[in-house]
Amino acid sequence: MSVAGLYLLQLVSPALPVGAFSYSEGLEVLVQRGTITTARALQDWLEAELRRGSIGIEAAALGPLQEALRQHQLMAAAGAESEGAQRARATLMDLDSWLLVQREAPELRSQQRQMGRSLLQLLAQLGWPLQPAVELAWPAAWAWAGLCLELPLPDLVEAYLYGWCANQISAAVRLVPLGPTQGQRLQLALAPLLVERGRELALADPREQWTGGIGSGLCQLHHAELYSRLFRS
């Protein structure tokens, strides 16, 4: 395996200290309602989200985010207060904000901000500070990690989708509950779709994508109303 491949494994590792394990993204609501009680039901839900959910828009945005981050860095090097630097920062922040508002629930927006902040702090501690520093949500922070680690965009997009699926399955193992073997079987079953969607989204324009994840958005909004909760979203 190449060094880039090992970097990618580190980026999707559950040991990455960004707090992803504490979120279910509405899955907890679905389990409590009895909508998802089996591995088959979970697989159907994840496949639908990968094909029509907001996760696809975020994955498609990684390429444009990287280009905006490159311009942000280049213009900042020429002068942090120059017109070009301000324009580059505005482009980056506009795309970051546009992605953030795709998440309907305040808990999900908070999650995106928290995980993005944690990843940027980690990268700065590892020697890759974003200069000048700006607050970015999770997709933009992930895009910056890809630039820092010099990871190919198709691999980065695929890993973004994989990491999301792995976290959802991990939450389901505790919530449904699923056995760990069922969880691993499900991760294997989703691999072809992850590759397919990764290749498609690496070439896609995020602003031409659409989301049909209305049910997902409603579940995320209703999470705050649960009487008892294991997860933060």
mmCIF file with all atom_site columns, C-alpha atoms in Angstrom:
data_model
loop_
_atom_site.group_PDB
_atom_site.id
_atom_site.type_symbol
_atom_site.label_atom_id
_atom_site.label_alt_id
_atom_site.label_comp_id
_atom_site.label_asym_id
_atom_site.label_entity_id
_atom_site.label_seq_id
_atom_site.pdbx_PDB_ins_code
_atom_site.Cartn_x
_atom_site.Cartn_y
_atom_site.Cartn_z
_atom_site.occupancy
_atom_site.B_iso_or_equiv
_atom_site.pdbx_formal_charge
_atom_site.auth_seq_id
_atom_site.auth_comp_id
_atom_site.auth_asym_id
_atom_site.auth_atom_id
_atom_site.pdbx_PDB_model_num
ATOM 1   C CA . MET A 1 1   ? 0.000   0.000  0.000   1.00 0.00 ? 1   MET A CA 1
ATOM 2   C CA . SER A 1 2   ? 1.173   3.536  -0.760  1.00 0.00 ? 2   SER A CA 1
ATOM 3   C CA . VAL A 1 3   ? 1.834   6.208  1.832   1.00 0.00 ? 3   VAL A CA 1
ATOM 4   C CA . ALA A 1 4   ? -1.256  8.046  0.564   1.00 0.00 ? 4   ALA A CA 1
ATOM 5   C CA . GLY A 1 5   ? -3.289  4.897  1.168   1.00 0.00 ? 5   GLY A CA 1
ATOM 6   C CA . LEU A 1 6   ? -2.084  4.729  4.753   1.00 0.00 ? 6   LEU A CA 1
ATOM 7   C CA . TYR A 1 7   ? -2.900  8.407  5.240   1.00 0.00 ? 7   TYR A CA 1
ATOM 8   C CA . LEU A 1 8   ? -6.407  7.709  3.983   1.00 0.00 ? 8   LEU A CA 1
ATOM 9   C CA . LEU A 1 9   ? -6.810  4.847  6.454   1.00 0.00 ? 9   LEU A CA 1
ATOM 10  C CA . GLN A 1 10  ? -5.765  7.193  9.245   1.00 0.00 ? 10  GLN A CA 1
ATOM 11  C CA . LEU A 1 11  ? -8.302  9.775  8.121   1.00 0.00 ? 11  LEU A CA 1
ATOM 12  C CA . VAL A 1 12  ? -11.234 7.309  8.214   1.00 0.00 ? 12  VAL A CA 1
ATOM 13  C CA . SER A 1 13  ? -10.092 5.600  11.390  1.00 0.00 ? 13  SER A CA 1
ATOM 14  C CA . PRO A 1 14  ? -12.583 5.673  14.305  1.00 0.00 ? 14  PRO A CA 1
ATOM 15  C CA . ALA A 1 15  ? -9.592  6.770  16.399  1.00 0.00 ? 15  ALA A CA 1
ATOM 16  C CA . LEU A 1 16  ? -9.558  10.145 14.611  1.00 0.00 ? 16  LEU A CA 1
ATOM 17  C CA . PRO A 1 17  ? -10.343 12.556 17.470  1.00 0.00 ? 17  PRO A CA 1
ATOM 18  C CA . VAL A 1 18  ? -13.234 14.496 15.938  1.00 0.00 ? 18  VAL A CA 1
ATOM 19  C CA . GLY A 1 19  ? -16.129 13.092 17.984  1.00 0.00 ? 19  GLY A CA 1
ATOM 20  C CA . ALA A 1 20  ? -18.001 11.384 15.118  1.00 0.00 ? 20  ALA A CA 1
ATOM 21  C CA . PHE A 1 21  ? -18.924 8.463  17.389  1.00 0.00 ? 21  PHE A CA 1
ATOM 22  C CA . SER A 1 22  ? -21.281 10.664 19.416  1.00 0.00 ? 22  SER A CA 1
ATOM 23  C CA . TYR A 1 23  ? -23.705 11.390 16.545  1.00 0.00 ? 23  TYR A CA 1
ATOM 24  C CA . SER A 1 24  ? -26.395 9.250  14.893  1.00 0.00 ? 24  SER A CA 1
ATOM 25  C CA . GLU A 1 25  ? -27.756 11.879 12.441  1.00 0.00 ? 25  GLU A CA 1
ATOM 26  C CA . GLY A 1 26  ? -31.391 10.979 13.121  1.00 0.00 ? 26  GLY A CA 1
ATOM 27  C CA . LEU A 1 27  ? -30.875 7.224  13.147  1.00 0.00 ? 27  LEU A CA 1
ATOM 28  C CA . GLU A 1 28  ? -31.788 7.115  16.834  1.00 0.00 ? 28  GLU A CA 1
ATOM 29  C CA . VAL A 1 29  ? -35.255 8.461  15.999  1.00 0.00 ? 29  VAL A CA 1
ATOM 30  C CA . LEU A 1 30  ? -35.792 5.803  13.336  1.00 0.00 ? 30  LEU A CA 1
ATOM 31  C CA . VAL A 1 31  ? -34.841 3.029  15.749  1.00 0.00 ? 31  VAL A CA 1
ATOM 32  C CA . GLN A 1 32  ? -37.060 4.316  18.563  1.00 0.00 ? 32  GLN A CA 1
ATOM 33  C CA . ARG A 1 33  ? -39.993 4.590  16.158  1.00 0.00 ? 33  ARG A CA 1
ATOM 34  C CA . GLY A 1 34  ? -39.475 1.011  15.006  1.00 0.00 ? 34  GLY A CA 1
ATOM 35  C CA . THR A 1 35  ? -38.740 2.053  11.413  1.00 0.00 ? 35  THR A CA 1
ATOM 36  C CA . ILE A 1 36  ? -35.303 0.414  11.484  1.00 0.00 ? 36  ILE A CA 1
ATOM 37  C CA . THR A 1 37  ? -35.142 -2.800 13.479  1.00 0.00 ? 37  THR A CA 1
ATOM 38  C CA . THR A 1 38  ? -33.134 -5.102 11.176  1.00 0.00 ? 38  THR A CA 1
ATOM 39  C CA . ALA A 1 39  ? -29.928 -5.077 9.174   1.00 0.00 ? 39  ALA A CA 1
ATOM 40  C CA . ARG A 1 40  ? -31.982 -5.193 5.954   1.00 0.00 ? 40  ARG A CA 1
ATOM 41  C CA . ALA A 1 41  ? -33.954 -2.077 6.916   1.00 0.00 ? 41  ALA A CA 1
ATOM 42  C CA . LEU A 1 42  ? -30.732 -0.275 7.798   1.00 0.00 ? 42  LEU A CA 1
ATOM 43  C CA . GLN A 1 43  ? -29.150 -1.230 4.488   1.00 0.00 ? 43  GLN A CA 1
ATOM 44  C CA . ASP A 1 44  ? -32.165 0.092  2.574   1.00 0.00 ? 44  ASP A CA 1
ATOM 45  C CA . TRP A 1 45  ? -31.978 3.362  4.509   1.00 0.00 ? 45  TRP A CA 1
ATOM 46  C CA . LEU A 1 46  ? -28.240 3.823  3.936   1.00 0.00 ? 46  LEU A CA 1
ATOM 47  C CA . GLU A 1 47  ? -28.520 3.018  0.242   1.00 0.00 ? 47  GLU A CA 1
ATOM 48  C CA . ALA A 1 48  ? -31.305 5.576  -0.142  1.00 0.00 ? 48  ALA A CA 1
ATOM 49  C CA . GLU A 1 49  ? -29.245 8.211  1.665   1.00 0.00 ? 49  GLU A CA 1
ATOM 50  C CA . LEU A 1 50  ? -26.172 7.495  -0.461  1.00 0.00 ? 50  LEU A CA 1
ATOM 51  C CA . ARG A 1 51  ? -28.227 7.861  -3.632  1.00 0.00 ? 51  ARG A CA 1
ATOM 52  C CA . ARG A 1 52  ? -30.484 10.776 -2.674  1.00 0.00 ? 52  ARG A CA 1
ATOM 53  C CA . GLY A 1 53  ? -29.335 12.256 0.654   1.00 0.00 ? 53  GLY A CA 1
ATOM 54  C CA . SER A 1 54  ? -27.391 15.410 1.442   1.00 0.00 ? 54  SER A CA 1
ATOM 55  C CA . ILE A 1 55  ? -24.258 13.327 2.006   1.00 0.00 ? 55  ILE A CA 1
ATOM 56  C CA . GLY A 1 56  ? -23.948 13.166 -1.798  1.00 0.00 ? 56  GLY A CA 1
ATOM 57  C CA . ILE A 1 57  ? -24.010 16.942 -2.142  1.00 0.00 ? 57  ILE A CA 1
ATOM 58  C CA . GLU A 1 58  ? -21.242 17.245 0.448   1.00 0.00 ? 58  GLU A CA 1
ATOM 59  C CA . ALA A 1 59  ? -19.138 14.592 -1.280  1.00 0.00 ? 59  ALA A CA 1
ATOM 60  C CA . ALA A 1 60  ? -19.538 16.312 -4.662  1.00 0.00 ? 60  ALA A CA 1
ATOM 61  C CA . ALA A 1 61  ? -18.452 19.605 -3.060  1.00 0.00 ? 61  ALA A CA 1
ATOM 62  C CA . LEU A 1 62  ? -15.057 18.305 -1.933  1.00 0.00 ? 62  LEU A CA 1
ATOM 63  C CA . GLY A 1 63  ? -13.398 19.156 -5.253  1.00 0.00 ? 63  GLY A CA 1
ATOM 64  C CA . PRO A 1 64  ? -14.730 22.738 -5.391  1.00 0.00 ? 64  PRO A CA 1
ATOM 65  C CA . LEU A 1 65  ? -13.875 23.157 -1.718  1.00 0.00 ? 65  LEU A CA 1
ATOM 66  C CA . GLN A 1 66  ? -10.284 22.124 -2.406  1.00 0.00 ? 66  GLN A CA 1
ATOM 67  C CA . GLU A 1 67  ? -10.034 24.627 -5.253  1.00 0.00 ? 67  GLU A CA 1
ATOM 68  C CA . ALA A 1 68  ? -11.436 27.363 -2.998  1.00 0.00 ? 68  ALA A CA 1
ATOM 69  C CA . LEU A 1 69  ? -8.961  26.398 -0.274  1.00 0.00 ? 69  LEU A CA 1
ATOM 70  C CA . ARG A 1 70  ? -6.048  26.552 -2.744  1.00 0.00 ? 70  ARG A CA 1
ATOM 71  C CA . GLN A 1 71  ? -7.083  30.041 -3.822  1.00 0.00 ? 71  GLN A CA 1
ATOM 72  C CA . HIS A 1 72  ? -7.554  31.038 -0.185  1.00 0.00 ? 72  HIS A CA 1
ATOM 73  C CA . GLN A 1 73  ? -3.975  30.001 0.579   1.00 0.00 ? 73  GLN A CA 1
ATOM 74  C CA . LEU A 1 74  ? -2.473  31.553 -2.552  1.00 0.00 ? 74  LEU A CA 1
ATOM 75  C CA . MET A 1 75  ? -4.219  34.876 -2.155  1.00 0.00 ? 75  MET A CA 1
ATOM 76  C CA . ALA A 1 76  ? -3.404  35.021 1.554   1.00 0.00 ? 76  ALA A CA 1
ATOM 77  C CA . ALA A 1 77  ? 0.281   34.539 0.721   1.00 0.00 ? 77  ALA A CA 1
ATOM 78  C CA . ALA A 1 78  ? 0.059   37.562 -1.567  1.00 0.00 ? 78  ALA A CA 1
ATOM 79  C CA . GLY A 1 79  ? -1.478  39.680 1.201   1.00 0.00 ? 79  GLY A CA 1
ATOM 80  C CA . ALA A 1 80  ? -4.151  38.850 3.725   1.00 0.00 ? 80  ALA A CA 1
ATOM 81  C CA . GLU A 1 81  ? -6.001  42.137 3.187   1.00 0.00 ? 81  GLU A CA 1
ATOM 82  C CA . SER A 1 82  ? -5.709  42.277 -0.587  1.00 0.00 ? 82  SER A CA 1
ATOM 83  C CA . GLU A 1 83  ? -8.819  42.318 -2.753  1.00 0.00 ? 83  GLU A CA 1
ATOM 84  C CA . GLY A 1 84  ? -7.906  38.900 -4.162  1.00 0.00 ? 84  GLY A CA 1
ATOM 85  C CA . ALA A 1 85  ? -7.522  37.402 -0.684  1.00 0.00 ? 85  ALA A CA 1
ATOM 86  C CA . GLN A 1 86  ? -10.867 38.783 0.435   1.00 0.00 ? 86  GLN A CA 1
ATOM 87  C CA . ARG A 1 87  ? -12.543 37.444 -2.699  1.00 0.00 ? 87  ARG A CA 1
ATOM 88  C CA . ALA A 1 88  ? -10.976 34.004 -2.213  1.00 0.00 ? 88  ALA A CA 1
ATOM 89  C CA . ARG A 1 89  ? -12.082 33.920 1.431   1.00 0.00 ? 89  ARG A CA 1
ATOM 90  C CA . ALA A 1 90  ? -15.604 34.962 0.458   1.00 0.00 ? 90  ALA A CA 1
ATOM 91  C CA . THR A 1 91  ? -15.789 32.171 -2.144  1.00 0.00 ? 91  THR A CA 1
ATOM 92  C CA . LEU A 1 92  ? -14.652 29.589 0.400   1.00 0.00 ? 92  LEU A CA 1
ATOM 93  C CA . MET A 1 93  ? -17.009 30.774 3.116   1.00 0.00 ? 93  MET A CA 1
ATOM 94  C CA . ASP A 1 94  ? -19.951 30.994 0.694   1.00 0.00 ? 94  ASP A CA 1
ATOM 95  C CA . LEU A 1 95  ? -19.545 27.345 -0.324  1.00 0.00 ? 95  LEU A CA 1
ATOM 96  C CA . ASP A 1 96  ? -19.007 26.273 3.283   1.00 0.00 ? 96  ASP A CA 1
ATOM 97  C CA . SER A 1 97  ? -22.168 28.103 4.403   1.00 0.00 ? 97  SER A CA 1
ATOM 98  C CA . TRP A 1 98  ? -24.210 26.762 1.477   1.00 0.00 ? 98  TRP A CA 1
ATOM 99  C CA . LEU A 1 99  ? -23.343 23.203 2.478   1.00 0.00 ? 99  LEU A CA 1
ATOM 100 C CA . LEU A 1 100 ? -24.118 23.885 6.115   1.00 0.00 ? 100 LEU A CA 1
ATOM 101 C CA . VAL A 1 101 ? -27.663 25.071 5.380   1.00 0.00 ? 101 VAL A CA 1
ATOM 102 C CA . GLN A 1 102 ? -28.378 21.774 3.599   1.00 0.00 ? 102 GLN A CA 1
ATOM 103 C CA . ARG A 1 103 ? -28.577 20.328 7.117   1.00 0.00 ? 103 ARG A CA 1
ATOM 104 C CA . GLU A 1 104 ? -32.026 21.245 8.416   1.00 0.00 ? 104 GLU A CA 1
ATOM 105 C CA . ALA A 1 105 ? -31.606 20.422 12.106  1.00 0.00 ? 105 ALA A CA 1
ATOM 106 C CA . PRO A 1 106 ? -29.679 22.734 14.465  1.00 0.00 ? 106 PRO A CA 1
ATOM 107 C CA . GLU A 1 107 ? -28.070 19.625 16.005  1.00 0.00 ? 107 GLU A CA 1
ATOM 108 C CA . LEU A 1 108 ? -26.713 18.599 12.618  1.00 0.00 ? 108 LEU A CA 1
ATOM 109 C CA . ARG A 1 109 ? -25.324 22.053 11.908  1.00 0.00 ? 109 ARG A CA 1
ATOM 110 C CA . SER A 1 110 ? -23.716 22.028 15.343  1.00 0.00 ? 110 SER A CA 1
ATOM 111 C CA . GLN A 1 111 ? -22.241 18.618 14.559  1.00 0.00 ? 111 GLN A CA 1
ATOM 112 C CA . GLN A 1 112 ? -20.786 19.852 11.268  1.00 0.00 ? 112 GLN A CA 1
ATOM 113 C CA . ARG A 1 113 ? -19.201 22.844 12.967  1.00 0.00 ? 113 ARG A CA 1
ATOM 114 C CA . GLN A 1 114 ? -17.822 20.849 15.903  1.00 0.00 ? 114 GLN A CA 1
ATOM 115 C CA . MET A 1 115 ? -16.295 18.105 13.759  1.00 0.00 ? 115 MET A CA 1
ATOM 116 C CA . GLY A 1 116 ? -14.863 20.624 11.325  1.00 0.00 ? 116 GLY A CA 1
ATOM 117 C CA . ARG A 1 117 ? -13.305 22.645 14.137  1.00 0.00 ? 117 ARG A CA 1
ATOM 118 C CA . SER A 1 118 ? -11.837 19.496 15.713  1.00 0.00 ? 118 SER A CA 1
ATOM 119 C CA . LEU A 1 119 ? -10.298 18.312 12.441  1.00 0.00 ? 119 LEU A CA 1
ATOM 120 C CA . LEU A 1 120 ? -8.784  21.718 11.668  1.00 0.00 ? 120 LEU A CA 1
ATOM 121 C CA . GLN A 1 121 ? -7.286  21.862 15.172  1.00 0.00 ? 121 GLN A CA 1
ATOM 122 C CA . LEU A 1 122 ? -5.833  18.390 14.731  1.00 0.00 ? 122 LEU A CA 1
ATOM 123 C CA . LEU A 1 123 ? -4.319  19.254 11.350  1.00 0.00 ? 123 LEU A CA 1
ATOM 124 C CA . ALA A 1 124 ? -2.798  22.438 12.796  1.00 0.00 ? 124 ALA A CA 1
ATOM 125 C CA . GLN A 1 125 ? -1.231  20.417 15.612  1.00 0.00 ? 125 GLN A CA 1
ATOM 126 C CA . LEU A 1 126 ? 0.153   17.982 13.040  1.00 0.00 ? 126 LEU A CA 1
ATOM 127 C CA . GLY A 1 127 ? 1.838   20.827 11.153  1.00 0.00 ? 127 GLY A CA 1
ATOM 128 C CA . TRP A 1 128 ? -0.830  21.903 8.625   1.00 0.00 ? 128 TRP A CA 1
ATOM 129 C CA . PRO A 1 129 ? -2.488  25.054 9.952   1.00 0.00 ? 129 PRO A CA 1
ATOM 130 C CA . LEU A 1 130 ? -4.941  26.773 7.626   1.00 0.00 ? 130 LEU A CA 1
ATOM 131 C CA . GLN A 1 131 ? -3.683  30.324 7.103   1.00 0.00 ? 131 GLN A CA 1
ATOM 132 C CA . PRO A 1 132 ? -5.327  32.658 7.619   1.00 0.00 ? 132 PRO A CA 1
ATOM 133 C CA . ALA A 1 133 ? -7.446  30.675 10.039  1.00 0.00 ? 133 ALA A CA 1
ATOM 134 C CA . VAL A 1 134 ? -11.186 30.500 9.357   1.00 0.00 ? 134 VAL A CA 1
ATOM 135 C CA . GLU A 1 135 ? -14.051 28.506 10.891  1.00 0.00 ? 135 GLU A CA 1
ATOM 136 C CA . LEU A 1 136 ? -15.068 25.704 8.532   1.00 0.00 ? 136 LEU A CA 1
ATOM 137 C CA . ALA A 1 137 ? -17.621 22.912 8.800   1.00 0.00 ? 137 ALA A CA 1
ATOM 138 C CA . TRP A 1 138 ? -16.848 19.215 8.363   1.00 0.00 ? 138 TRP A CA 1
ATOM 139 C CA . PRO A 1 139 ? -16.822 18.888 4.527   1.00 0.00 ? 139 PRO A CA 1
ATOM 140 C CA . ALA A 1 140 ? -14.451 21.843 4.074   1.00 0.00 ? 140 ALA A CA 1
ATOM 141 C CA . ALA A 1 141 ? -12.196 20.608 6.876   1.00 0.00 ? 141 ALA A CA 1
ATOM 142 C CA . TRP A 1 142 ? -12.138 17.162 5.224   1.00 0.00 ? 142 TRP A CA 1
ATOM 143 C CA . ALA A 1 143 ? -11.217 18.801 1.911   1.00 0.00 ? 143 ALA A CA 1
ATOM 144 C CA . TRP A 1 144 ? -8.356  20.624 3.648   1.00 0.00 ? 144 TRP A CA 1
ATOM 145 C CA . ALA A 1 145 ? -7.153  17.331 5.142   1.00 0.00 ? 145 ALA A CA 1
ATOM 146 C CA . GLY A 1 146 ? -7.085  15.874 1.621   1.00 0.00 ? 146 GLY A CA 1
ATOM 147 C CA . LEU A 1 147 ? -4.902  18.744 0.412   1.00 0.00 ? 147 LEU A CA 1
ATOM 148 C CA . CYS A 1 148 ? -2.564  18.466 3.390   1.00 0.00 ? 148 CYS A CA 1
ATOM 149 C CA . LEU A 1 149 ? -2.133  14.713 2.926   1.00 0.00 ? 149 LEU A CA 1
ATOM 150 C CA . GLU A 1 150 ? -1.983  14.999 -0.898  1.00 0.00 ? 150 GLU A CA 1
ATOM 151 C CA . LEU A 1 151 ? -4.758  12.468 -1.396  1.00 0.00 ? 151 LEU A CA 1
ATOM 152 C CA . PRO A 1 152 ? -6.319  11.930 -4.852  1.00 0.00 ? 152 PRO A CA 1
ATOM 153 C CA . LEU A 1 153 ? -9.781  13.483 -5.056  1.00 0.00 ? 153 LEU A CA 1
ATOM 154 C CA . PRO A 1 154 ? -11.636 10.280 -6.095  1.00 0.00 ? 154 PRO A CA 1
ATOM 155 C CA . ASP A 1 155 ? -10.175 8.446  -3.101  1.00 0.00 ? 155 ASP A CA 1
ATOM 156 C CA . LEU A 1 156 ? -11.027 11.339 -0.801  1.00 0.00 ? 156 LEU A CA 1
ATOM 157 C CA . VAL A 1 157 ? -14.653 11.399 -1.987  1.00 0.00 ? 157 VAL A CA 1
ATOM 158 C CA . GLU A 1 158 ? -14.986 7.641  -1.598  1.00 0.00 ? 158 GLU A CA 1
ATOM 159 C CA . ALA A 1 159 ? -13.479 7.796  1.890   1.00 0.00 ? 159 ALA A CA 1
ATOM 160 C CA . TYR A 1 160 ? -15.895 10.583 2.867   1.00 0.00 ? 160 TYR A CA 1
ATOM 161 C CA . LEU A 1 161 ? -18.828 8.352  1.971   1.00 0.00 ? 161 LEU A CA 1
ATOM 162 C CA . TYR A 1 162 ? -17.233 5.331  3.615   1.00 0.00 ? 162 TYR A CA 1
ATOM 163 C CA . GLY A 1 163 ? -16.616 7.212  6.861   1.00 0.00 ? 163 GLY A CA 1
ATOM 164 C CA . TRP A 1 164 ? -20.234 8.373  6.993   1.00 0.00 ? 164 TRP A CA 1
ATOM 165 C CA . CYS A 1 165 ? -21.533 4.829  6.410   1.00 0.00 ? 165 CYS A CA 1
ATOM 166 C CA . ALA A 1 166 ? -19.162 3.325  8.955   1.00 0.00 ? 166 ALA A CA 1
ATOM 167 C CA . ASN A 1 167 ? -20.331 5.801  11.599  1.00 0.00 ? 167 ASN A CA 1
ATOM 168 C CA . GLN A 1 168 ? -24.002 5.098  10.865  1.00 0.00 ? 168 GLN A CA 1
ATOM 169 C CA . ILE A 1 169 ? -23.420 1.355  11.109  1.00 0.00 ? 169 ILE A CA 1
ATOM 170 C CA . SER A 1 170 ? -21.484 1.812  14.347  1.00 0.00 ? 170 SER A CA 1
ATOM 171 C CA . ALA A 1 171 ? -24.437 3.753  15.797  1.00 0.00 ? 171 ALA A CA 1
ATOM 172 C CA . ALA A 1 172 ? -26.868 1.064  14.612  1.00 0.00 ? 172 ALA A CA 1
ATOM 173 C CA . VAL A 1 173 ? -24.847 -1.698 16.274  1.00 0.00 ? 173 VAL A CA 1
ATOM 174 C CA . ARG A 1 174 ? -25.595 0.026  19.579  1.00 0.00 ? 174 ARG A CA 1
ATOM 175 C CA . LEU A 1 175 ? -29.127 1.230  18.805  1.00 0.00 ? 175 LEU A CA 1
ATOM 176 C CA . VAL A 1 176 ? -30.960 -1.523 16.899  1.00 0.00 ? 176 VAL A CA 1
ATOM 177 C CA . PRO A 1 177 ? -28.998 -3.432 18.192  1.00 0.00 ? 177 PRO A CA 1
ATOM 178 C CA . LEU A 1 178 ? -27.061 -5.270 15.498  1.00 0.00 ? 178 LEU A CA 1
ATOM 179 C CA . GLY A 1 179 ? -24.352 -7.777 16.194  1.00 0.00 ? 179 GLY A CA 1
ATOM 180 C CA . PRO A 1 180 ? -20.845 -6.739 15.155  1.00 0.00 ? 180 PRO A CA 1
ATOM 181 C CA . THR A 1 181 ? -20.812 -9.483 12.504  1.00 0.00 ? 181 THR A CA 1
ATOM 182 C CA . GLN A 1 182 ? -23.996 -8.089 10.962  1.00 0.00 ? 182 GLN A CA 1
ATOM 183 C CA . GLY A 1 183 ? -22.425 -4.659 10.973  1.00 0.00 ? 183 GLY A CA 1
ATOM 184 C CA . GLN A 1 184 ? -19.363 -5.926 9.129   1.00 0.00 ? 184 GLN A CA 1
ATOM 185 C CA . ARG A 1 185 ? -21.528 -7.843 6.669   1.00 0.00 ? 185 ARG A CA 1
ATOM 186 C CA . LEU A 1 186 ? -23.462 -4.681 5.935   1.00 0.00 ? 186 LEU A CA 1
ATOM 187 C CA . GLN A 1 187 ? -20.291 -2.654 5.404   1.00 0.00 ? 187 GLN A CA 1
ATOM 188 C CA . LEU A 1 188 ? -19.147 -5.241 2.848   1.00 0.00 ? 188 LEU A CA 1
ATOM 189 C CA . ALA A 1 189 ? -22.527 -5.195 1.099   1.00 0.00 ? 189 ALA A CA 1
ATOM 190 C CA . LEU A 1 190 ? -22.374 -1.399 0.701   1.00 0.00 ? 190 LEU A CA 1
ATOM 191 C CA . ALA A 1 191 ? -18.838 -1.363 -0.749  1.00 0.00 ? 191 ALA A CA 1
ATOM 192 C CA . PRO A 1 192 ? -19.865 -1.551 -4.450  1.00 0.00 ? 192 PRO A CA 1
ATOM 193 C CA . LEU A 1 193 ? -22.323 1.324  -4.035  1.00 0.00 ? 193 LEU A CA 1
ATOM 194 C CA . LEU A 1 194 ? -19.705 3.404  -2.205  1.00 0.00 ? 194 LEU A CA 1
ATOM 195 C CA . VAL A 1 195 ? -17.283 2.922  -5.102  1.00 0.00 ? 195 VAL A CA 1
ATOM 196 C CA . GLU A 1 196 ? -19.994 3.729  -7.656  1.00 0.00 ? 196 GLU A CA 1
ATOM 197 C CA . ARG A 1 197 ? -21.150 6.887  -5.903  1.00 0.00 ? 197 ARG A CA 1
ATOM 198 C CA . GLY A 1 198 ? -17.589 7.953  -5.161  1.00 0.00 ? 198 GLY A CA 1
ATOM 199 C CA . ARG A 1 199 ? -16.682 7.881  -8.845  1.00 0.00 ? 199 ARG A CA 1
ATOM 200 C CA . GLU A 1 200 ? -19.851 9.723  -9.847  1.00 0.00 ? 200 GLU A CA 1
ATOM 201 C CA . LEU A 1 201 ? -19.614 12.433 -7.218  1.00 0.00 ? 201 LEU A CA 1
ATOM 202 C CA . ALA A 1 202 ? -15.908 13.137 -7.739  1.00 0.00 ? 202 ALA A CA 1
ATOM 203 C CA . LEU A 1 203 ? -16.865 14.452 -11.206 1.00 0.00 ? 203 LEU A CA 1
ATOM 204 C CA . ALA A 1 204 ? -20.183 16.057 -10.273 1.00 0.00 ? 204 ALA A CA 1
ATOM 205 C CA . ASP A 1 205 ? -21.081 19.708 -9.727  1.00 0.00 ? 205 ASP A CA 1
ATOM 206 C CA . PRO A 1 206 ? -22.509 19.952 -6.187  1.00 0.00 ? 206 PRO A CA 1
ATOM 207 C CA . ARG A 1 207 ? -24.901 22.747 -7.165  1.00 0.00 ? 207 ARG A CA 1
ATOM 208 C CA . GLU A 1 208 ? -26.481 20.478 -9.758  1.00 0.00 ? 208 GLU A CA 1
ATOM 209 C CA . GLN A 1 209 ? -27.158 17.735 -7.215  1.00 0.00 ? 209 GLN A CA 1
ATOM 210 C CA . TRP A 1 210 ? -30.446 17.386 -5.376  1.00 0.00 ? 210 TRP A CA 1
ATOM 211 C CA . THR A 1 211 ? -31.519 15.776 -2.150  1.00 0.00 ? 211 THR A CA 1
ATOM 212 C CA . GLY A 1 212 ? -34.632 13.709 -1.552  1.00 0.00 ? 212 GLY A CA 1
ATOM 213 C CA . GLY A 1 213 ? -33.775 13.047 2.075   1.00 0.00 ? 213 GLY A CA 1
ATOM 214 C CA . ILE A 1 214 ? -36.912 14.656 3.522   1.00 0.00 ? 214 ILE A CA 1
ATOM 215 C CA . GLY A 1 215 ? -37.462 11.785 5.938   1.00 0.00 ? 215 GLY A CA 1
ATOM 216 C CA . SER A 1 216 ? -33.882 12.028 7.121   1.00 0.00 ? 216 SER A CA 1
ATOM 217 C CA . GLY A 1 217 ? -34.230 15.748 7.734   1.00 0.00 ? 217 GLY A CA 1
ATOM 218 C CA . LEU A 1 218 ? -37.423 15.269 9.741   1.00 0.00 ? 218 LEU A CA 1
ATOM 219 C CA . CYS A 1 219 ? -35.808 12.553 11.872  1.00 0.00 ? 219 CYS A CA 1
ATOM 220 C CA . GLN A 1 220 ? -32.888 14.837 12.591  1.00 0.00 ? 220 GLN A CA 1
ATOM 221 C CA . LEU A 1 221 ? -35.259 17.610 13.667  1.00 0.00 ? 221 LEU A CA 1
ATOM 222 C CA . HIS A 1 222 ? -37.244 15.240 15.907  1.00 0.00 ? 222 HIS A CA 1
ATOM 223 C CA . HIS A 1 223 ? -34.145 13.967 17.679  1.00 0.00 ? 223 HIS A CA 1
ATOM 224 C CA . ALA A 1 224 ? -34.240 16.932 20.051  1.00 0.00 ? 224 ALA A CA 1
ATOM 225 C CA . GLU A 1 225 ? -37.723 15.832 21.164  1.00 0.00 ? 225 GLU A CA 1
ATOM 226 C CA . LEU A 1 226 ? -36.742 12.331 22.277  1.00 0.00 ? 226 LEU A CA 1
ATOM 227 C CA . TYR A 1 227 ? -37.336 11.613 25.954  1.00 0.00 ? 227 TYR A CA 1
ATOM 228 C CA . SER A 1 228 ? -34.020 9.749  26.266  1.00 0.00 ? 228 SER A CA 1
ATOM 229 C CA . ARG A 1 229 ? -31.059 9.871  23.910  1.00 0.00 ? 229 ARG A CA 1
ATOM 230 C CA . LEU A 1 230 ? -27.761 8.055  23.517  1.00 0.00 ? 230 LEU A CA 1
ATOM 231 C CA . PHE A 1 231 ? -26.461 10.327 20.743  1.00 0.00 ? 231 PHE A CA 1
ATOM 232 C CA . ARG A 1 232 ? -26.115 14.037 20.212  1.00 0.00 ? 232 ARG A CA 1
ATOM 233 C CA . SER A 1 233 ? -27.989 14.063 16.890  1.00 0.00 ? 233 SER A CA 1
#
